[in-house]
Coordinates of C-alpha atoms and ligand atoms in Angstrom, one line a residue:
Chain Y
X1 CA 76.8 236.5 33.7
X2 CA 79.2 239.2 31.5
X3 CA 80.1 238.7 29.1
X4 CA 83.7 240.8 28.2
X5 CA 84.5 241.9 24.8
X6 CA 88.2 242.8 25.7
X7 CA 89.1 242.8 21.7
X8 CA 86.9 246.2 21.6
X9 CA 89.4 247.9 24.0
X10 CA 92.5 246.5 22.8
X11 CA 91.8 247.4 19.4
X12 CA 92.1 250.4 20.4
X13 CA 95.8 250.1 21.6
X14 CA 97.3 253.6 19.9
X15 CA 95.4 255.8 22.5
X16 CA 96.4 253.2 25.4
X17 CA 99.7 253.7 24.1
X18 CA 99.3 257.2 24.3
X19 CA 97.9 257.1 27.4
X20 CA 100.7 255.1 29.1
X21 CA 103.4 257.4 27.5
X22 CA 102.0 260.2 28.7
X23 CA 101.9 258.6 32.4
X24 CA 105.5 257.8 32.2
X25 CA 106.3 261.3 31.1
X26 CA 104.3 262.9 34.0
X27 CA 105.7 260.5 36.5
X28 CA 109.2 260.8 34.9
X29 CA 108.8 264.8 35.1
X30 CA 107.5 264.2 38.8
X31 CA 110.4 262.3 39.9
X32 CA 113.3 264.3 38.4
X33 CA 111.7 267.7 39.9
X34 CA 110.2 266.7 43.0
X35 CA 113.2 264.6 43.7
X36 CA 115.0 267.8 43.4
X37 CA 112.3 269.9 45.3
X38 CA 112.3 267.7 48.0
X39 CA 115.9 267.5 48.7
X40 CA 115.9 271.2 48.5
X41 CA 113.1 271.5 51.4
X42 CA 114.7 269.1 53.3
X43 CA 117.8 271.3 53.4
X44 CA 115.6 274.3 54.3
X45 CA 114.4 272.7 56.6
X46 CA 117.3 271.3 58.5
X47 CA 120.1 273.3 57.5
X48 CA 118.9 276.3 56.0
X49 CA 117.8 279.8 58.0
X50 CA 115.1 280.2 59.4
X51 CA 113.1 282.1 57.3
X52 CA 113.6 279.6 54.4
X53 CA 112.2 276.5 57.2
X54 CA 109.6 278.0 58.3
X55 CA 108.7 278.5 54.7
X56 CA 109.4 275.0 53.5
X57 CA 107.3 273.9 56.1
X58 CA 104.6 275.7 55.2
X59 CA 104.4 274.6 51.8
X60 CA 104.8 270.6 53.0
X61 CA 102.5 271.4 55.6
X62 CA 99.7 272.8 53.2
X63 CA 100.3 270.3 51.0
X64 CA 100.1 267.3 52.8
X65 CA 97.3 268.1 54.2
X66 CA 95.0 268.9 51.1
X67 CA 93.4 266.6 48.4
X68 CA 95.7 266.3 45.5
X69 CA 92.9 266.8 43.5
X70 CA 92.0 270.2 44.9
X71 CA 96.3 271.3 43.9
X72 CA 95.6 270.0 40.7
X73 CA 92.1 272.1 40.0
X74 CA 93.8 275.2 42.0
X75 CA 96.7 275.1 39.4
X76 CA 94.8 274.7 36.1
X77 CA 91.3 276.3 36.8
X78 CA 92.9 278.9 39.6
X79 CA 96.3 280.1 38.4
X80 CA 94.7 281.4 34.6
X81 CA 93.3 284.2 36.8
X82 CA 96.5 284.8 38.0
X83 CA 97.3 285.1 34.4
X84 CA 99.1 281.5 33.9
X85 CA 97.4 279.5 31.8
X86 CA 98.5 275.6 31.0
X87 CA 97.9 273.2 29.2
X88 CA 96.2 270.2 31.1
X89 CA 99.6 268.1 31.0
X90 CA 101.7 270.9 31.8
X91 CA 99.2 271.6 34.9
X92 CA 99.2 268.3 35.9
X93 CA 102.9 267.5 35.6
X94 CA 103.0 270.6 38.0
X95 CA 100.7 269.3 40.5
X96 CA 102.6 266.2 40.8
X97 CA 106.3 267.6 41.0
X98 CA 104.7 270.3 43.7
X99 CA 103.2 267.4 45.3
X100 CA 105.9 264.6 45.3
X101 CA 108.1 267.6 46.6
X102 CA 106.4 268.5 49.6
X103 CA 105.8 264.6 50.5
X104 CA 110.3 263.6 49.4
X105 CA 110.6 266.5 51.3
X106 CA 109.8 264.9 54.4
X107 CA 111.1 261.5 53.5
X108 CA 114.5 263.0 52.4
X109 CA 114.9 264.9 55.8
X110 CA 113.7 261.9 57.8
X111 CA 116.9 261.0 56.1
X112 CA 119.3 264.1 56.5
X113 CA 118.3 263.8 60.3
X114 CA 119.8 260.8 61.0
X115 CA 122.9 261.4 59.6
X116 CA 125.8 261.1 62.4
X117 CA 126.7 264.5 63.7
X118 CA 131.0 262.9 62.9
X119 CA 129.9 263.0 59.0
X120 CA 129.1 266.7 59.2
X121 CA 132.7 267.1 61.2
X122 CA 134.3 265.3 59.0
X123 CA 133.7 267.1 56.6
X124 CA 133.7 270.5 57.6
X125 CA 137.2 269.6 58.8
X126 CA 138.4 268.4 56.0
X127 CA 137.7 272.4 54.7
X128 CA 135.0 271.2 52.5
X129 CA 131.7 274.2 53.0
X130 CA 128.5 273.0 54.5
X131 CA 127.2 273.1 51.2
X132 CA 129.6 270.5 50.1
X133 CA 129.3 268.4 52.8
X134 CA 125.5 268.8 52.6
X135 CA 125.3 267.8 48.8
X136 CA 128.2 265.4 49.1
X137 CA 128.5 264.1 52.3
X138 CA 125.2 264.2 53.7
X139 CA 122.8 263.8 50.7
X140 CA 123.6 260.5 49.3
X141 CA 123.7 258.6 52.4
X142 CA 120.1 260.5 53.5
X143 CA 118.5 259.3 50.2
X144 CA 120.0 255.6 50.5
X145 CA 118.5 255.5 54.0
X146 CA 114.9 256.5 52.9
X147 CA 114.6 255.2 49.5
X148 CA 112.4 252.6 49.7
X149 CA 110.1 255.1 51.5
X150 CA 110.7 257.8 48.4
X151 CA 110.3 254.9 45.8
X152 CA 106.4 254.0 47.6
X153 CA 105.9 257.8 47.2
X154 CA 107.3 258.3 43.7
X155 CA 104.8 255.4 43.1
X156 CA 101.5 256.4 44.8
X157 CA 102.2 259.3 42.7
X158 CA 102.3 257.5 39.7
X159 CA 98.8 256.1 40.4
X160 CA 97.5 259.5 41.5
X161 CA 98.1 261.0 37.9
X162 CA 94.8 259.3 37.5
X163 CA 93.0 261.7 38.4
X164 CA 94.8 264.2 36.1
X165 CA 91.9 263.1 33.2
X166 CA 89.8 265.5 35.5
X167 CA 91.1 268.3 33.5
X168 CA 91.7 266.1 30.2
X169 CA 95.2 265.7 31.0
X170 CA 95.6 263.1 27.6
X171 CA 97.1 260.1 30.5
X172 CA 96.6 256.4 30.6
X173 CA 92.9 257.1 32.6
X174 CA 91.3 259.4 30.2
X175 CA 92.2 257.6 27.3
X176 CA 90.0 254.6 29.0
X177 CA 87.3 257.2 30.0
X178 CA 87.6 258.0 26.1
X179 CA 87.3 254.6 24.4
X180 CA 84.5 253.5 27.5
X181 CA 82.4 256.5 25.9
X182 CA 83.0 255.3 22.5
X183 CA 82.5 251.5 22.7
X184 CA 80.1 251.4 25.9
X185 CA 82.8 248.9 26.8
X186 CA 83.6 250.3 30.9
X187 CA 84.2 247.4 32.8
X188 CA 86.8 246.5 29.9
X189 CA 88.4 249.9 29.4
X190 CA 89.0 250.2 32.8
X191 CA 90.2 246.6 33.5
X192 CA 92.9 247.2 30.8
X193 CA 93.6 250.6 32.8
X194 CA 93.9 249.1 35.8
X195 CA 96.1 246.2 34.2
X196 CA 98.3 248.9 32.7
X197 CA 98.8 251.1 35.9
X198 CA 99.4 247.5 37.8
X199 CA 101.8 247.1 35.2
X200 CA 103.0 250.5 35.4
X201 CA 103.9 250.6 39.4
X202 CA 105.6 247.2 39.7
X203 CA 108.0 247.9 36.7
X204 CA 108.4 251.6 38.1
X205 CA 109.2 250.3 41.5
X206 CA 111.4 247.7 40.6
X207 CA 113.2 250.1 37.7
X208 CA 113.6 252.8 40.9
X209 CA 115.1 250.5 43.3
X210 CA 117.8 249.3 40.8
X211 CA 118.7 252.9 39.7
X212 CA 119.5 254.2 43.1
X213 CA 122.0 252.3 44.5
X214 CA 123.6 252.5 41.4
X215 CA 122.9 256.0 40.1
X216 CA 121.9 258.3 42.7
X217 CA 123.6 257.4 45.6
X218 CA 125.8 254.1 46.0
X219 CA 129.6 253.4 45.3
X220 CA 129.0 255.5 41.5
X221 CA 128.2 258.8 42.9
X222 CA 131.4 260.7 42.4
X223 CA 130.9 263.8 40.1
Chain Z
X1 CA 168.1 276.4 70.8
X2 CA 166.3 279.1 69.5
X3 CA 162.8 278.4 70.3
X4 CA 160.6 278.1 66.6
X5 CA 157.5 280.5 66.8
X6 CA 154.7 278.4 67.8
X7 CA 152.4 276.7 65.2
X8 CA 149.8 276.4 67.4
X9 CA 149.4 279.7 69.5
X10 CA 146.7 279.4 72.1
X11 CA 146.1 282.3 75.0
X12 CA 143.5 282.3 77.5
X13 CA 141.2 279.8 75.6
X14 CA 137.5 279.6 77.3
X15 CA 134.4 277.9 76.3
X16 CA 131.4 277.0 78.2
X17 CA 128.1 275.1 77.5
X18 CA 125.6 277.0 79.0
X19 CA 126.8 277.4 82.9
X20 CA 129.1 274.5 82.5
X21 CA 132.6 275.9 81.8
X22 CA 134.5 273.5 80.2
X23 CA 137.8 275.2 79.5
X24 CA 138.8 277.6 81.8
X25 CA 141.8 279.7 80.1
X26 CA 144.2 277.0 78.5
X27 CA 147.7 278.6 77.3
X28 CA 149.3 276.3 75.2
X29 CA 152.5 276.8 72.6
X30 CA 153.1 274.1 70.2
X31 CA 156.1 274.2 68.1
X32 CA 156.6 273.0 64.9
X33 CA 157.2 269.1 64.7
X34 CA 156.3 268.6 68.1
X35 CA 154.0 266.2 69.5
X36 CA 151.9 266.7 72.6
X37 CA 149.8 263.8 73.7
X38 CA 147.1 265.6 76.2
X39 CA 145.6 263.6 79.1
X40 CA 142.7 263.6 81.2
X41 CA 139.5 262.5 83.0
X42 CA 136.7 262.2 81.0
X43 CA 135.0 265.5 80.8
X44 CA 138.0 267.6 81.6
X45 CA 137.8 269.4 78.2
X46 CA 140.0 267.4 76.2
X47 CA 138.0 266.4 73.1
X48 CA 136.6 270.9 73.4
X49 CA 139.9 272.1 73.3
X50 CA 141.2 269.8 70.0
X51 CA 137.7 270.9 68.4
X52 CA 138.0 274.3 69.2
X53 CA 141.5 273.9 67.4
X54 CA 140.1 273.9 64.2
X55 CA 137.0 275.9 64.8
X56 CA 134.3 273.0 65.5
X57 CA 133.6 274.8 68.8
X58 CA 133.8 278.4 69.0
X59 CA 135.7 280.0 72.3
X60 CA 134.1 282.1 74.5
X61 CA 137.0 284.2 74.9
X62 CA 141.2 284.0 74.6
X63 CA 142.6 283.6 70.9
X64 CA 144.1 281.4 69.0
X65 CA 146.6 281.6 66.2
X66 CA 147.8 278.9 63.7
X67 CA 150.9 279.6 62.4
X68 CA 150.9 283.4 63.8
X69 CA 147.7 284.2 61.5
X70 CA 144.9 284.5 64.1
X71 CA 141.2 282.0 64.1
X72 CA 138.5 284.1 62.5
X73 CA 135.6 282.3 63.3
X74 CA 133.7 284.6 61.6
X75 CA 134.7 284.3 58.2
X76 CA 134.1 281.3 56.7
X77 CA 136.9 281.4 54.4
X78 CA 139.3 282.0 56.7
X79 CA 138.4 279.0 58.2
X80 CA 137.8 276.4 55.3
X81 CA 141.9 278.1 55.0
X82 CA 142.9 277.3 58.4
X83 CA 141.1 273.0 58.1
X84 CA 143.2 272.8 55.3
X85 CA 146.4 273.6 57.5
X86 CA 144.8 271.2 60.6
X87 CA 143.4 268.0 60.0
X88 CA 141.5 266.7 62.2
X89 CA 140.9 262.2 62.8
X90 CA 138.0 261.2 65.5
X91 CA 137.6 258.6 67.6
X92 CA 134.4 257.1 65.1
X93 CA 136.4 256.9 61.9
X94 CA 133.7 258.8 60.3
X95 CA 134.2 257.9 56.7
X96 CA 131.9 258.5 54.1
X97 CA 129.5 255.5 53.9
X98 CA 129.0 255.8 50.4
X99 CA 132.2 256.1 49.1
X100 CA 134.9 253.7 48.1
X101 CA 138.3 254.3 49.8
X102 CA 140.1 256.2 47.1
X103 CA 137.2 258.5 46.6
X104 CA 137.1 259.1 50.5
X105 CA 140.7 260.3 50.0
X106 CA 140.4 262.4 46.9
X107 CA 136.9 264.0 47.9
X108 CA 138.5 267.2 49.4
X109 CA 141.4 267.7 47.6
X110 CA 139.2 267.7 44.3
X111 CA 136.2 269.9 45.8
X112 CA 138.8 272.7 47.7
X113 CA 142.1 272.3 46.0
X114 CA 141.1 271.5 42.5
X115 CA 143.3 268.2 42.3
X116 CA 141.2 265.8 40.1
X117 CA 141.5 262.9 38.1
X118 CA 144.6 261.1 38.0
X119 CA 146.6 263.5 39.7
X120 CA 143.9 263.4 42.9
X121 CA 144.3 259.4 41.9
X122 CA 147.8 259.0 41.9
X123 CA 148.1 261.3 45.5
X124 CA 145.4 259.1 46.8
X125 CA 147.0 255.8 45.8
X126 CA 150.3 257.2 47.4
X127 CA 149.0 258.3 50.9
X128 CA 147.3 254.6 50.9
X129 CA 150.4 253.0 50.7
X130 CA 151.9 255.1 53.5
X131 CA 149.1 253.5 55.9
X132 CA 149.9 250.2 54.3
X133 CA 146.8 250.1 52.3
X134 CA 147.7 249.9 48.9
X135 CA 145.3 247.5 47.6
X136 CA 142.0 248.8 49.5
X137 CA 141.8 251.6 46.7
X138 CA 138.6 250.4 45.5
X139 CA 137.5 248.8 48.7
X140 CA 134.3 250.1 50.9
X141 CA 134.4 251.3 54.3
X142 CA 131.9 248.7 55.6
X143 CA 134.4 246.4 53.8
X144 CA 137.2 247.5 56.3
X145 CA 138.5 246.4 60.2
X146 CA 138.1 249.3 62.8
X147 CA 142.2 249.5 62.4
X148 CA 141.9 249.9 58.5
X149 CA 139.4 252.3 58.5
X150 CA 141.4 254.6 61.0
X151 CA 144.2 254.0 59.0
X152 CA 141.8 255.4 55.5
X153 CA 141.1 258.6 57.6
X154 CA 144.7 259.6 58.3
X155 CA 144.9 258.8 54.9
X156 CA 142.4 261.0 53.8
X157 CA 143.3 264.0 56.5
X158 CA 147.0 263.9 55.5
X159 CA 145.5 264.4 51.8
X160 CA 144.7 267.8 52.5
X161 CA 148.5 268.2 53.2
X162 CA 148.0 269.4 57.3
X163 CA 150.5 271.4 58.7
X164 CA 149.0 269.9 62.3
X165 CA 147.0 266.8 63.2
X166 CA 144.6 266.7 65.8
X167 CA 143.9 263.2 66.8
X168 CA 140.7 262.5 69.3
X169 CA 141.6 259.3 70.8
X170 CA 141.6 258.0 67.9
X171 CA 142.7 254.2 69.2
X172 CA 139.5 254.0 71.3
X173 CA 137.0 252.4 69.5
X174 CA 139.4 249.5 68.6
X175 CA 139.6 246.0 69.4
X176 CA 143.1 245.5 71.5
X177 CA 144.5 243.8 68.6
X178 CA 144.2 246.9 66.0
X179 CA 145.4 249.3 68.0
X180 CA 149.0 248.8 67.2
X181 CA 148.7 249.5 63.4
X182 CA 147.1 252.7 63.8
X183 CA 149.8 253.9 66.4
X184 CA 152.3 252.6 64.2
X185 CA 151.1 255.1 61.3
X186 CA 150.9 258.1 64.0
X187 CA 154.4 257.5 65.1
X188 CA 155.8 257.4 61.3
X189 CA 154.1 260.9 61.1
X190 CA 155.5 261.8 64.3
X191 CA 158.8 260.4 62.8
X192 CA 158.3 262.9 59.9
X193 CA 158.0 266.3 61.5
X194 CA 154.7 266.5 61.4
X195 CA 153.1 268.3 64.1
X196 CA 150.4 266.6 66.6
X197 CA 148.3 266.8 68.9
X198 CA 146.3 263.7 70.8
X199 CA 143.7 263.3 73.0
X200 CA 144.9 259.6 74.3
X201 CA 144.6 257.2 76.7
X202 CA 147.5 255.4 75.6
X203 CA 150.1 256.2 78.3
X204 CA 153.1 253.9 77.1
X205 CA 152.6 255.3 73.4
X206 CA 152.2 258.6 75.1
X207 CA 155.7 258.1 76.8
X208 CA 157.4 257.0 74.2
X209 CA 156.3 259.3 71.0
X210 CA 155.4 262.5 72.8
X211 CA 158.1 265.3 73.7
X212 CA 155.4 266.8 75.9
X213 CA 152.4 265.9 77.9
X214 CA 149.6 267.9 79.2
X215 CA 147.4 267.2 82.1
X216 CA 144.2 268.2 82.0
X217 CA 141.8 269.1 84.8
X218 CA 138.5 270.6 85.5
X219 CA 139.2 272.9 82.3
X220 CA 143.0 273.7 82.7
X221 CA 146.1 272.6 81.9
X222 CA 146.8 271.4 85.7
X223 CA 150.5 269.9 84.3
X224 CA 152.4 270.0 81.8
X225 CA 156.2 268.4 81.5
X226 CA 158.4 265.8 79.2
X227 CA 156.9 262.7 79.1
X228 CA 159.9 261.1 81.1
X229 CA 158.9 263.9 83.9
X230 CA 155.2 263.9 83.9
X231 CA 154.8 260.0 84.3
X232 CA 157.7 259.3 86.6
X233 CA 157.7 262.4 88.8
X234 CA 153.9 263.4 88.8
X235 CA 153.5 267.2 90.7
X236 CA 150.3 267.3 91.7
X237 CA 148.0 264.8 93.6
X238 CA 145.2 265.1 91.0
X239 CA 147.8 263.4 88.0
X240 CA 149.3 261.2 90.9
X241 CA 145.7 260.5 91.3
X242 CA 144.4 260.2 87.1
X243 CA 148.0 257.9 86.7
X244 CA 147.5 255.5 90.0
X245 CA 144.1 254.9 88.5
X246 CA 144.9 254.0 85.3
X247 CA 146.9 250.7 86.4
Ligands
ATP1 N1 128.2 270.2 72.4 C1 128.1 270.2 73.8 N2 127.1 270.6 74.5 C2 127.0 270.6 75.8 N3 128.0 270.2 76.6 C3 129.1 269.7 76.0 C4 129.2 269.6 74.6 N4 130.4 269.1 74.3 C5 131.0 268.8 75.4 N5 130.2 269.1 76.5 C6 130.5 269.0 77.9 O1 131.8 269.5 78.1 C7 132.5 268.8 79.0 C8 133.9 268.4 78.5 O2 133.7 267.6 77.4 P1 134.9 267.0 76.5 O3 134.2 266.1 75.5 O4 135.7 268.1 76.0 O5 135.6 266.1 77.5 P2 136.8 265.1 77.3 O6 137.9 265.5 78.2 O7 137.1 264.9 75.9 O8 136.2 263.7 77.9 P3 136.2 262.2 77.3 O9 137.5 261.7 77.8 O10 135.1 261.6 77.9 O11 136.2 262.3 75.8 C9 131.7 267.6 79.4 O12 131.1 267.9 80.6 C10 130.7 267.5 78.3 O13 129.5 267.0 78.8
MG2 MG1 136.8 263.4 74.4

């Protein structure tokens, strides 16, 4: 029989405050650039010249099919030999957005594709450029199409920053790594951490499904 | 009568798709204010020739001029200049999904000619009530009959403030009963001056709006005439043929 001393975890609540701060700002970070990253490739890819395709899909090729964990130790142990050194949040927050934009690329072009050829008409005949009609016409109704796809993603992302306490990234995980080593307490610290990204994911989901249709692509997106 | 320099100016016009030629050197004049209601077998280049109107399909050879300044298909200026002088409406509608009706409207006259806020608004809310939609401002395209959203796109063409109108049977993915409404709003604007051309299958509209038909056949223009002419006194056995089918 265990018996759980979840008081010695929680009484350490400012670091799993920290640590779940820190999570939203890496996913937050993620999001917002990789969003961006991945309508960007998805353009290359579709619309953009060739040269520019072939090397989006290199990138969402090469990253698809590695271990995010490997991106994340290439970044932060690799790139200070190239000269770049970062901080273990700024190298993860990098990982993810390089990650989550190789993986929205694909979503957001899954999208773009099945956009009627009469939209693109449309709006090339109405004298708007194809980079109008791209952002304007063909964008939002891509994204609405695929976003509960790009919300799962957004989310297993979210859970992958985990791993980010490899490199002492200061994130929810490490900070129960952290207080496990203190209080010997491991099946508790990491119950709470697994609580907190439970937590984390279903608000993040639900929070991400609200904001789109309202926000990023429905009936408000005007500009 | 002193004949008006064409608005549409079109010499020798060819375009193929890979070894299928499609339009075999069309010559076609249109003045200004006229309306030409083009007819046809499916696949005798009908829908080619209004695209390559407004440079949606590039010509193989001939030219074309719209109001005497020559298509340069090459300069993409040029033609984002020439769409705003010929608006093109398609047989799907194609509104934008995500947009509410006005913003449909006021999309491209804010992005190309600057016109935002409540000037776009006001312009918007005007050109609705010409296709007797004034309260569907607000309202979604999803929200909208096949008829009403027709109506939205002439709406949102005629925003751009066309000189000419290409219309690709535009009636043919309506219900029987809708059909009316949208003619209706095409033979206001035909009423007005403005300048048209339609792809239709609507023969006894055709007659009665159109100072001109044209037959097309294999590529060609295999007739052209009045509409009083073409329909009652047919030339050729292939229109004799297209006509005797249609009843
Ligand atoms: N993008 C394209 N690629 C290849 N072939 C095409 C393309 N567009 C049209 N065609 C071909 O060109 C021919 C003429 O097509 P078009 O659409 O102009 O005919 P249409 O007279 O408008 O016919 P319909 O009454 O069915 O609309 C057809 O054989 C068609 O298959
Ligand atoms: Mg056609």
């Amino acid at each position: 029989m265990v018996s759980l001393d979840f008081a010695a975890v929680l009484e350490q609540w400012p670091l799993l405050v920290q640590g779940i701060g820190a999570t939203i700002w890496l996913v937050a970070l993620a999001a917002t650039l990789g969003g961006f990253l991945g309508i960007a490739c998805a353009w290359a890819r579709t619309w953009g010249p060739k040269p520019l395709a072939w090397l989006a899909a290199g990138y969402v090729e090469s990253i698809r099919n590695t271990p995010f964990i490997v991106q994340l130790f290439v970044i932060f142990f690799g790139l200070p030999s190239a000269g770049v050194r970062l901080s273990p949040e700024w190298a993860s927050a990098l990982a993810m957005v390089i990650n989550l934009g190789a993986y929205a690329g694909e979503i957001v072009r899954a999208g773009v594709e099945a956009t009627p050829r009469g939209q693109v008409e449309a709006g090339l005949s109405l004298a708007l450029t194809p980079g109008q009609v791209f952002r304007r016409v063909v964008v939002p109704p891509a994204l609405a199409r695929v976003w509960p796809a790009m919300v799962s993603q957004i989310v297993i992302v979210m859970l992958g920053s985990a791993v980010c306490g490899q490199i002492s990234a200061r994130e929810l995980s490490y900070f129960a790594n952290l207080i496990q080593s203190r209080n010997f307490r491991a099946f508790e610290a990491y119950l709470v951490a697994t609580a907190g990204y439970l937590v984390l994911a279903i608000a993040l989901r639900r929070l991400l499904l609200w904001v789109g249709p309202r926000f990023l692509f429905g009936t408000v997106w005007r500009g | 009568m002193v004949p008006a320099e064409p608005i549409v100016d079109i010499r020798g016009l060819r375009k193929r798709f890979g070894s299928n030629e499609v339009l075999r050197g069309i010559d076609l004049a249109v003045a200004p204010g006229e309306v030409v209601a083009i007819i046809g077998r499916s696949g005798s280049g009908k829908s080619t020739l209004l695209r390559c109107i407004n440079g949606l399909e590039s010509p193989d050879a001939g030219t074309l001029a719209i109001e005497g300044r020559p298509m340069r298909l090459d300069d993409p200026r040029a033609m984002r200049d020439l769409r705003q002088r010929v608006g093109m409406i398609f047989q799907s509608f194609n509104l934008f999904p995500h947009l509410d009706v006005g913003h449909n409207i006021m999309l491209a006259p804010g992005l190309v000619k600057g016109r935002r806020g409540a000037q776009g608004e006001a312009r918007a809310r005007q050109l609705l009530a010409r296709v007797g939609l004034d309260d569907k401002f607000e309202a979604m395209p999803a929200q909208l009959s096949g008829g009403q959203q027709q109506r939205v796109a002439i709406a949102r063409a005629l925003a751009m403030e066309p000189q000419v109108l290409l219309c690709d049977e535009i009636t043919s993915a309506l219900d029987p009963e809708l059909v009316a409404e949208v003619l209706a709003v095409v033979e206001m604007l035909a009423s007005e001056g403005m300048t048209l051309l339609m792809v239709t299958h609507e023969m006894r509209f055709a007659r009665k709006v159109a100072d001109r038909v044209v037959f097309m056949h294999e590529g060609a223009i295999h007739e052209t005439g009045p509409a009083s002419e073409l329909f009652t006194r047919p030339q050729t056995t292939e229109l004799r043929q297209f006509l005797a089918a249609l009843d």
